Short mmCIF file of C-alpha atoms and ligand atoms in Angstrom, two decimals:
data_model
loop_
_atom_site.label_atom_id
_atom_site.label_comp_id
_atom_site.label_asym_id
_atom_site.label_seq_id
_atom_site.Cartn_x
_atom_site.Cartn_y
_atom_site.Cartn_z
CA MET M 1 122.73 109.71 107.27
CA ILE M 2 124.21 107.03 107.81
CA ASP M 3 128.01 106.37 109.08
CA PHE M 4 128.50 103.25 107.00
CA LEU M 5 126.50 101.07 105.25
CA ILE M 6 127.50 97.90 103.84
CA ILE M 7 126.62 95.80 101.36
CA GLY M 8 126.83 92.07 101.99
CA GLY M 9 125.18 90.35 105.71
CA GLY M 10 128.13 87.34 104.99
CA ILE M 11 130.85 88.38 107.80
CA ALA M 12 132.92 90.33 106.32
CA GLY M 13 130.04 92.68 106.69
CA LEU M 14 128.30 92.10 109.67
CA SER M 15 132.63 91.32 111.50
CA ALA M 16 132.61 94.68 110.24
CA GLY M 17 129.56 96.51 110.33
CA ALA M 18 129.90 94.78 114.08
CA ARG M 19 133.02 96.98 115.32
CA LEU M 20 131.86 99.75 112.75
CA SER M 21 129.32 100.43 115.24
CA ALA M 22 131.54 101.68 118.10
CA HIS M 23 132.69 104.86 115.99
CA GLY M 24 128.57 105.23 114.41
CA ASN M 25 125.60 104.64 112.33
CA VAL M 26 125.78 100.84 111.02
CA THR M 27 123.28 99.97 108.22
CA VAL M 28 124.31 96.85 106.36
CA LEU M 29 121.95 95.48 103.11
CA GLU M 30 121.84 92.04 102.08
CA ALA M 31 119.73 91.09 99.25
CA GLU M 32 119.27 87.11 100.20
CA ASP M 33 116.09 85.97 102.54
CA ALA M 34 118.86 85.43 105.28
CA LEU M 35 122.23 86.35 106.42
CA GLY M 36 125.13 83.95 105.96
CA TYR M 37 123.02 82.13 102.44
CA HIS M 38 126.31 82.05 100.29
CA THR M 39 130.41 81.40 101.79
CA SER M 40 129.60 82.15 104.57
CA GLY M 41 126.90 79.28 105.19
CA ARG M 42 128.75 76.74 103.26
CA SER M 43 132.44 76.75 105.33
CA ALA M 44 134.08 73.74 106.99
CA ALA M 45 134.42 75.85 109.97
CA LEU M 46 137.80 75.29 110.88
CA PHE M 47 139.87 77.35 112.65
CA GLU M 48 143.78 76.05 112.08
CA ARG M 49 146.41 79.31 113.08
CA GLY M 50 149.05 77.98 109.97
CA TYR M 51 146.21 77.93 107.28
CA GLY M 52 147.11 80.85 104.78
CA PRO M 53 149.45 82.63 103.26
CA PRO M 54 151.40 84.89 105.82
CA SER M 55 149.86 88.30 105.81
CA VAL M 56 146.87 85.44 106.72
CA VAL M 57 148.33 83.62 109.60
CA THR M 58 148.97 86.67 111.37
CA LEU M 59 145.09 87.85 110.64
CA ASN M 60 144.61 84.13 112.54
CA GLU M 61 147.19 84.99 115.23
CA ALA M 62 145.42 88.15 116.38
CA SER M 63 142.07 86.76 115.51
CA ALA M 64 142.64 83.76 118.22
CA SER M 65 142.03 85.51 121.15
CA PHE M 66 138.70 86.67 120.81
CA LEU M 67 137.50 83.89 118.66
CA ASP M 68 138.50 81.68 121.97
CA THR M 69 137.08 84.54 124.55
CA ASN M 70 134.14 84.66 123.63
CA GLY M 71 133.67 80.54 123.57
CA TYR M 72 133.48 80.39 120.05
CA LEU M 73 135.85 77.59 119.77
CA SER M 74 136.10 73.86 120.27
CA PRO M 75 139.07 71.63 120.43
CA ARG M 76 139.51 68.88 116.96
CA GLY M 77 143.08 69.39 115.76
CA LEU M 78 144.02 68.42 112.79
CA MET M 79 146.20 65.35 110.56
CA LEU M 80 148.40 65.69 107.93
CA VAL M 81 147.89 61.90 105.89
CA GLY M 82 149.92 61.57 102.85
CA GLY M 83 149.75 58.64 100.48
CA LYS M 84 154.01 56.85 100.34
CA ASP M 85 154.42 58.21 96.86
CA GLN M 86 153.91 61.77 98.27
CA HIS M 87 156.94 62.48 100.53
CA ASP M 88 157.97 65.29 99.12
CA VAL M 89 154.47 67.63 99.41
CA PHE M 90 154.10 66.11 102.55
CA GLN M 91 157.55 68.10 103.52
CA LYS M 92 156.45 70.61 102.71
CA ASP M 93 152.97 71.24 103.76
CA MET M 94 154.38 70.14 107.64
CA ALA M 95 156.45 72.83 107.50
CA GLU M 96 154.15 75.26 106.37
CA LEU M 97 151.42 74.52 108.89
CA GLY M 98 154.56 74.36 111.26
CA VAL M 99 153.32 70.67 112.05
CA GLN M 100 154.07 67.94 113.78
CA GLN M 101 155.31 64.17 112.00
CA ILE M 102 153.81 61.18 114.14
CA SER M 103 153.95 57.90 113.81
CA LEU M 104 151.55 56.14 111.76
CA ALA M 105 150.11 53.37 114.43
CA ASP M 106 150.03 56.80 116.73
CA ALA M 107 148.20 58.18 113.35
CA GLN M 108 145.82 54.49 113.34
CA SER M 109 144.92 54.93 117.69
CA ARG M 110 143.78 58.24 116.73
CA VAL M 111 141.49 57.88 113.19
CA PRO M 112 141.44 54.04 113.49
CA ILE M 113 139.99 53.56 109.80
CA LEU M 114 142.93 55.38 108.65
CA ASN M 115 144.83 52.26 105.43
CA LEU M 116 148.13 51.40 106.33
CA GLU M 117 149.02 49.76 103.43
CA THR M 118 148.51 53.77 101.47
CA VAL M 119 149.14 56.28 103.70
CA GLY M 120 153.08 56.33 103.73
CA TYR M 121 152.93 59.58 106.93
CA THR M 122 150.88 60.93 108.62
CA ALA M 123 151.32 64.68 110.79
CA ILE M 124 149.60 66.22 114.34
CA SER M 125 148.26 70.07 114.52
CA TYR M 126 146.46 70.83 118.61
CA SER M 127 146.29 74.30 116.98
CA ALA M 128 143.05 73.38 115.10
CA PHE M 129 139.51 74.41 116.21
CA ASP M 130 136.16 73.59 115.11
CA ILE M 131 134.23 77.48 114.66
CA ASP M 132 130.83 78.49 116.16
CA THR M 133 130.26 80.22 112.93
CA ASP M 134 126.56 80.45 113.70
CA ARG M 135 126.74 82.03 116.32
CA MET M 136 129.85 84.28 115.31
CA LEU M 137 127.10 85.42 112.56
CA GLN M 138 124.16 86.47 114.73
CA ASP M 139 126.21 87.40 117.57
CA PHE M 140 127.70 90.50 115.40
CA ALA M 141 123.72 90.75 114.02
CA ARG M 142 122.67 91.29 117.36
CA THR M 143 126.18 93.66 118.58
CA ILE M 144 125.34 96.33 114.99
CA ARG M 145 121.51 96.46 116.56
CA ARG M 146 122.47 96.60 119.75
CA ASN M 147 124.26 99.80 118.41
CA GLY M 148 121.87 101.09 117.00
CA GLY M 149 121.86 100.12 113.81
CA SER M 150 119.61 97.67 111.34
CA VAL M 151 120.68 94.39 109.60
CA LEU M 152 118.92 94.48 106.72
CA THR M 153 117.24 91.42 104.46
CA ARG M 154 115.61 91.55 101.33
CA GLN M 155 118.04 94.32 100.10
CA GLN M 156 120.06 93.34 97.04
CA VAL M 157 120.91 96.65 95.89
CA ASN M 158 120.94 97.19 92.22
CA ALA M 159 122.86 101.21 92.12
CA VAL M 160 125.16 103.05 93.76
CA SER M 161 126.44 106.32 92.64
CA LYS M 162 127.92 109.58 94.05
CA ALA M 163 126.31 113.38 95.04
CA GLY M 164 129.23 114.62 97.89
CA HIS M 165 127.57 111.61 99.65
CA TRP M 166 126.92 107.75 98.21
CA ILE M 167 123.16 106.62 96.79
CA ILE M 168 122.69 103.82 97.82
CA GLU M 169 119.33 101.99 95.60
CA ALA M 170 118.52 98.56 96.82
CA SER M 171 114.06 97.81 97.57
CA GLN M 172 113.85 101.66 99.29
CA THR M 173 116.50 104.08 98.95
CA PHE M 174 120.04 105.00 101.32
CA GLU M 175 122.19 107.74 101.67
CA ALA M 176 125.61 107.20 103.35
CA HIS M 177 128.30 108.58 103.49
CA ASN M 178 130.54 105.60 103.80
CA LEU M 179 130.38 102.51 102.11
CA VAL M 180 132.19 99.18 102.65
CA ASN M 181 132.21 96.86 100.32
CA ALA M 182 131.41 93.08 102.45
CA ALA M 183 129.67 91.68 99.25
CA GLY M 184 131.93 87.90 98.87
CA ALA M 185 131.65 87.03 95.60
CA TRP M 186 130.23 90.07 93.88
CA VAL M 187 132.75 92.88 95.17
CA ASP M 188 134.02 93.30 91.54
CA GLU M 189 130.25 94.12 90.72
CA VAL M 190 129.40 96.43 93.46
CA ALA M 191 132.49 98.48 92.44
CA GLN M 192 132.11 98.28 89.51
CA MET M 193 128.42 100.09 90.01
CA ALA M 194 129.99 102.42 92.49
CA GLY M 195 132.67 103.26 89.83
CA ILE M 196 135.47 102.46 91.77
CA THR M 197 137.80 99.97 90.12
CA PRO M 198 137.92 96.08 90.59
CA VAL M 199 139.63 94.50 92.86
CA GLY M 200 140.45 91.27 90.02
CA LEU M 201 138.80 88.93 91.97
CA THR M 202 138.27 85.06 91.50
CA PRO M 203 135.53 83.21 92.85
CA CYS M 204 136.41 79.72 92.89
CA ARG M 205 133.91 76.96 94.06
CA ARG M 206 135.10 74.85 96.62
CA SER M 207 131.92 71.87 97.38
CA ILE M 208 131.57 69.19 100.70
CA ALA M 209 129.78 66.08 100.79
CA ARG M 210 127.68 64.99 103.62
CA ILE M 211 128.84 61.06 104.13
CA PRO M 212 127.53 58.51 107.20
CA ALA M 213 130.47 58.07 110.02
CA PRO M 214 132.33 55.09 108.61
CA GLY M 215 132.25 51.92 109.73
CA GLY M 216 129.03 53.53 112.36
CA LEU M 217 132.37 54.82 115.05
CA ASP M 218 131.66 57.50 117.25
CA LEU M 219 134.03 60.64 115.05
CA ARG M 220 133.55 62.70 118.00
CA ASP M 221 136.97 62.78 118.92
CA TRP M 222 138.91 62.59 115.52
CA PRO M 223 140.73 65.25 113.93
CA LEU M 224 140.35 66.87 110.47
CA MET M 225 141.93 64.68 108.41
CA LEU M 226 143.65 67.46 105.99
CA GLY M 227 144.89 65.00 102.23
CA ALA M 228 148.69 66.37 101.86
CA GLY M 229 149.27 68.60 98.90
CA GLU M 230 145.08 69.62 99.75
CA SER M 231 144.08 67.33 97.87
CA TRP M 232 140.67 66.00 99.77
CA TYR M 233 139.79 66.78 103.64
CA ALA M 234 137.40 64.90 106.19
CA LYS M 235 136.13 66.16 109.13
CA PRO M 236 134.06 65.32 112.07
CA ASP M 237 130.51 67.02 112.19
CA ALA M 238 127.34 66.45 114.33
CA GLY M 239 127.90 62.30 113.97
CA LYS M 240 128.54 62.77 110.37
CA LEU M 241 132.00 63.32 107.83
CA LEU M 242 132.08 66.20 105.71
CA VAL M 243 134.42 65.00 102.83
CA SER M 244 136.25 67.95 100.14
CA PRO M 245 137.17 67.16 96.98
CA CYS M 246 139.20 70.05 97.86
CA GLU M 247 138.27 72.14 94.41
CA ALA M 248 139.21 75.53 93.75
CA ASP M 249 137.62 75.89 90.28
CA PRO M 250 137.57 79.76 89.16
CA THR M 251 133.72 80.46 88.26
CA THR M 252 131.58 83.44 87.96
CA PRO M 253 130.00 85.01 90.73
CA HIS M 254 126.79 82.71 91.65
CA ASP M 255 124.79 80.35 93.11
CA ALA M 256 127.23 77.24 93.67
CA TYR M 257 126.52 73.57 93.94
CA ALA M 258 128.41 71.47 93.93
CA ASP M 259 129.68 69.30 90.85
CA ASP M 260 128.85 65.41 90.51
CA MET M 261 132.43 63.86 88.89
CA VAL M 262 134.45 65.99 91.16
CA LEU M 263 133.08 65.19 94.43
CA ALA M 264 133.42 61.93 93.25
CA GLU M 265 136.52 62.27 92.77
CA GLY M 266 137.50 63.86 95.18
CA LEU M 267 135.87 60.90 97.26
CA ALA M 268 138.21 58.70 95.64
CA ARG M 269 140.75 60.61 96.78
CA TYR M 270 139.77 60.14 100.59
CA GLU M 271 138.78 56.58 99.89
CA ALA M 272 142.10 55.62 99.22
CA MET M 273 143.57 56.44 102.55
CA VAL M 274 141.20 54.60 104.29
CA THR M 275 139.95 50.97 105.12
CA GLU M 276 136.05 51.93 105.27
CA PRO M 277 134.70 51.86 101.40
CA VAL M 278 131.93 55.68 101.18
CA THR M 279 128.41 53.77 100.75
CA ARG M 280 126.39 56.96 100.83
CA VAL M 281 126.35 60.44 100.20
CA GLU M 282 123.85 62.34 102.49
CA THR M 283 123.72 65.99 101.07
CA ASN M 284 126.15 68.20 98.95
CA TRP M 285 127.27 71.51 98.85
CA ALA M 286 129.33 73.84 97.35
CA GLY M 287 130.66 77.85 98.25
CA LEU M 288 133.41 79.89 96.60
CA ARG M 289 135.48 81.13 97.88
CA SER M 290 136.71 84.32 96.66
CA PHE M 291 141.07 85.12 96.15
CA VAL M 292 142.87 87.87 94.48
CA ALA M 293 146.26 87.78 92.13
CA ASP M 294 148.32 87.37 95.87
CA GLY M 295 145.52 85.29 98.19
CA THR M 296 144.86 87.46 100.63
CA LEU M 297 142.64 89.81 101.98
CA VAL M 298 141.86 93.53 100.88
CA LEU M 299 141.13 95.00 103.55
CA GLY M 300 140.27 99.32 104.00
CA PRO M 301 139.77 102.88 102.10
CA ASP M 302 140.10 102.63 98.36
CA PRO M 303 143.07 104.37 96.99
CA ALA M 304 140.82 106.78 94.75
CA ASP M 305 138.22 107.16 97.06
CA PRO M 306 138.41 106.80 100.81
CA SER M 307 134.94 106.79 101.99
CA PHE M 308 134.46 103.35 99.10
CA ILE M 309 135.52 100.85 101.99
CA TRP M 310 137.04 97.04 100.89
CA SER M 311 136.09 94.25 103.00
CA ALA M 312 136.82 91.39 100.79
CA ALA M 313 139.30 88.74 99.27
CA GLN M 314 138.16 86.41 102.56
CA GLY M 315 138.97 83.64 100.35
CA GLY M 316 138.91 79.97 102.94
CA TYR M 317 139.89 81.80 106.16
CA GLY M 318 136.46 84.58 106.69
CA PHE M 319 135.97 82.72 109.76
CA GLN M 320 139.35 82.84 111.16
CA THR M 321 141.02 85.89 110.16
CA ALA M 322 136.89 88.21 111.46
CA PRO M 323 138.25 89.07 114.35
CA ALA M 324 141.30 90.36 113.54
CA ALA M 325 140.03 91.78 109.85
CA SER M 326 137.51 93.53 110.79
CA GLN M 327 139.40 95.65 113.87
CA LEU M 328 141.96 96.21 110.82
CA VAL M 329 139.42 97.51 108.95
CA THR M 330 137.59 99.34 111.60
CA ASP M 331 141.44 100.67 112.06
CA LEU M 332 141.49 102.04 108.62
CA ALA M 333 138.03 103.48 108.02
CA THR M 334 137.99 105.34 111.13
CA GLY M 335 141.25 107.36 111.56
CA ALA M 336 143.16 105.26 114.25
CA THR M 337 146.93 103.52 114.55
CA PRO M 338 145.68 100.05 113.08
CA GLN M 339 146.55 96.97 116.15
CA LEU M 340 147.81 95.23 113.45
CA ASP M 341 152.20 95.13 112.80
CA ALA M 342 152.48 98.59 109.92
CA ALA M 343 153.47 95.90 107.40
CA SER M 344 150.94 92.97 107.30
CA VAL M 345 148.96 95.90 107.29
CA GLU M 346 150.88 97.07 103.86
CA ARG M 347 150.24 93.27 102.22
CA LEU M 348 146.24 93.95 103.32
CA LYS M 349 145.66 97.30 101.78
CA PRO M 350 143.77 97.53 98.60
CA ASP M 351 146.06 100.35 97.45
CA ARG M 352 148.57 97.27 97.44
CA LEU M 353 146.18 96.46 94.11
CA ARG M 354 146.87 99.55 92.22
CA GLN M 355 151.07 100.08 91.48
C1 FAD F 1 133.30 74.29 101.42
C2 FAD F 1 134.07 75.79 102.18
C3 FAD F 1 134.66 75.82 103.38
C4 FAD F 1 135.58 76.68 104.14
N1 FAD F 1 135.75 76.45 105.04
C5 FAD F 1 137.01 77.45 105.70
C6 FAD F 1 137.13 77.35 107.37
O1 FAD F 1 137.03 75.92 107.07
N2 FAD F 1 137.21 78.53 107.85
C7 FAD F 1 137.20 79.67 107.12
O2 FAD F 1 137.57 80.36 108.16
N3 FAD F 1 136.45 79.53 106.21
C8 FAD F 1 136.30 79.04 105.49
N4 FAD F 1 136.21 78.73 104.55
C9 FAD F 1 135.91 80.68 103.92
C10 FAD F 1 134.87 81.22 104.60
O3 FAD F 1 133.44 80.83 104.35
C11 FAD F 1 134.69 82.61 103.74
O4 FAD F 1 135.83 83.77 103.43
C12 FAD F 1 133.95 83.74 104.32
O5 FAD F 1 131.72 83.16 104.24
C13 FAD F 1 133.04 84.99 102.99
O6 FAD F 1 131.91 85.62 104.24
P1 FAD F 1 131.65 86.91 102.72
O7 FAD F 1 130.75 87.37 104.19
O8 FAD F 1 133.34 87.70 102.41
O9 FAD F 1 130.96 86.37 101.86
P2 FAD F 1 129.71 85.72 101.93
O10 FAD F 1 129.89 84.71 103.14
O11 FAD F 1 129.14 85.22 100.58
O12 FAD F 1 128.74 87.56 101.59
C14 FAD F 1 128.78 87.83 100.99
C15 FAD F 1 127.06 88.00 100.55
O13 FAD F 1 126.41 89.89 99.94
C16 FAD F 1 125.59 89.25 99.75
N5 FAD F 1 125.78 90.30 98.69
C17 FAD F 1 126.44 90.03 97.26
N6 FAD F 1 126.34 91.08 96.47
C18 FAD F 1 124.79 91.61 96.88
C19 FAD F 1 124.14 93.27 96.17
N7 FAD F 1 124.69 93.66 95.55
N8 FAD F 1 123.03 93.96 97.60
C20 FAD F 1 123.23 92.88 98.42
N9 FAD F 1 123.84 92.10 99.25
C21 FAD F 1 125.45 91.97 97.98
C22 FAD F 1 125.19 87.96 99.35
O14 FAD F 1 123.94 87.20 99.09
C23 FAD F 1 126.00 86.99 100.46
O15 FAD F 1 125.37 86.70 101.83
C24 FAD F 1 135.48 78.75 103.63
C25 FAD F 1 134.40 78.46 101.87
C26 FAD F 1 134.19 76.81 101.45
C27 FAD F 1 133.16 77.50 100.05
#
């Protein structure tokens, strides 16, 4: 009998699985051929300590040392960029992100393509880092296997029932004491299969275009540029620039792809703030950032059946929160005292959605 059967081979499932594998026998079931095929393979791979609502920032802060100690972070920096007509939204973002305003000349010395005819305000954060997301996924999977667990792909879970313990039907039948729902955009579908009340998840599409290095410049030391009001961002990536329109378009769980018009509008917002035109989009993709109503994660046992454990609603923060989120799932699932403060734990537990 499996102690913890986890549905979903993205960052939510693998990180929880790695932690739980120290406490019992773990099996992860992933529907696709490859781990991280859906949202976890499509992220911008950024850690920014101040990004997200308060309980997400708590998780970011609690995750930082694990990410750093294990060598997953490398310096990037984040530059907030406001247009001349964006004073108020720029000020609001500056306060929320806790970033420091810098002169336009200083900003242009860091990113030479900034257009000072349109850019009015700039600020810098030094608490933004690139995350080695591929290595995180592989390392967590390796930990599960090393602890005697299994990580299985091509295992689409089609039915879940309970007869004292959980019975999970995929390519074969699995039996487990505990079921961990880490199915990303599909968590409410999994809950329904298991007879558990859904949490009201909304998958929201966000897309990215990869463009050649503007002006053929060396981008290695540029910070991520974030348009005020989260209206676009541009991040150096292996000699190219990733540009996102930062859309959050509600949709249904599916294999997401970018909308050409949304991409074009986002690229235009980026282009308005720089001197180099976008000549070509080399490739593009989209992923689903999934949220519940209060915009924060859903972690821990379901109040109606504690053997059904949520690791859900990672939104746009799944990698930067994974070390602390998976620790909390494990603490709550094993009855340990959570390492996070009690108020944050209450804001993250599924119980809050059932009152
Ligand atoms: C464009 C974009 C940029 C982002 N940038 C960042 C960033 O910079 N930093 C950051 O921290 N986060 C970022 N994110 C968010 C981050 O990628 C997500 O929060 C995270 O990947 C969600 O992980 P997950 O494991 O919950 O979902 P997923 O990776 O989607 O994994 C869920 C898995 O469950 C499987 N599954 C579903 N149903 C079943 C079933 N019935 N049977 C078996 N398997 C099933 C799916 O196949 C899927 O592989 C970004 C997201 C996007 C889209």
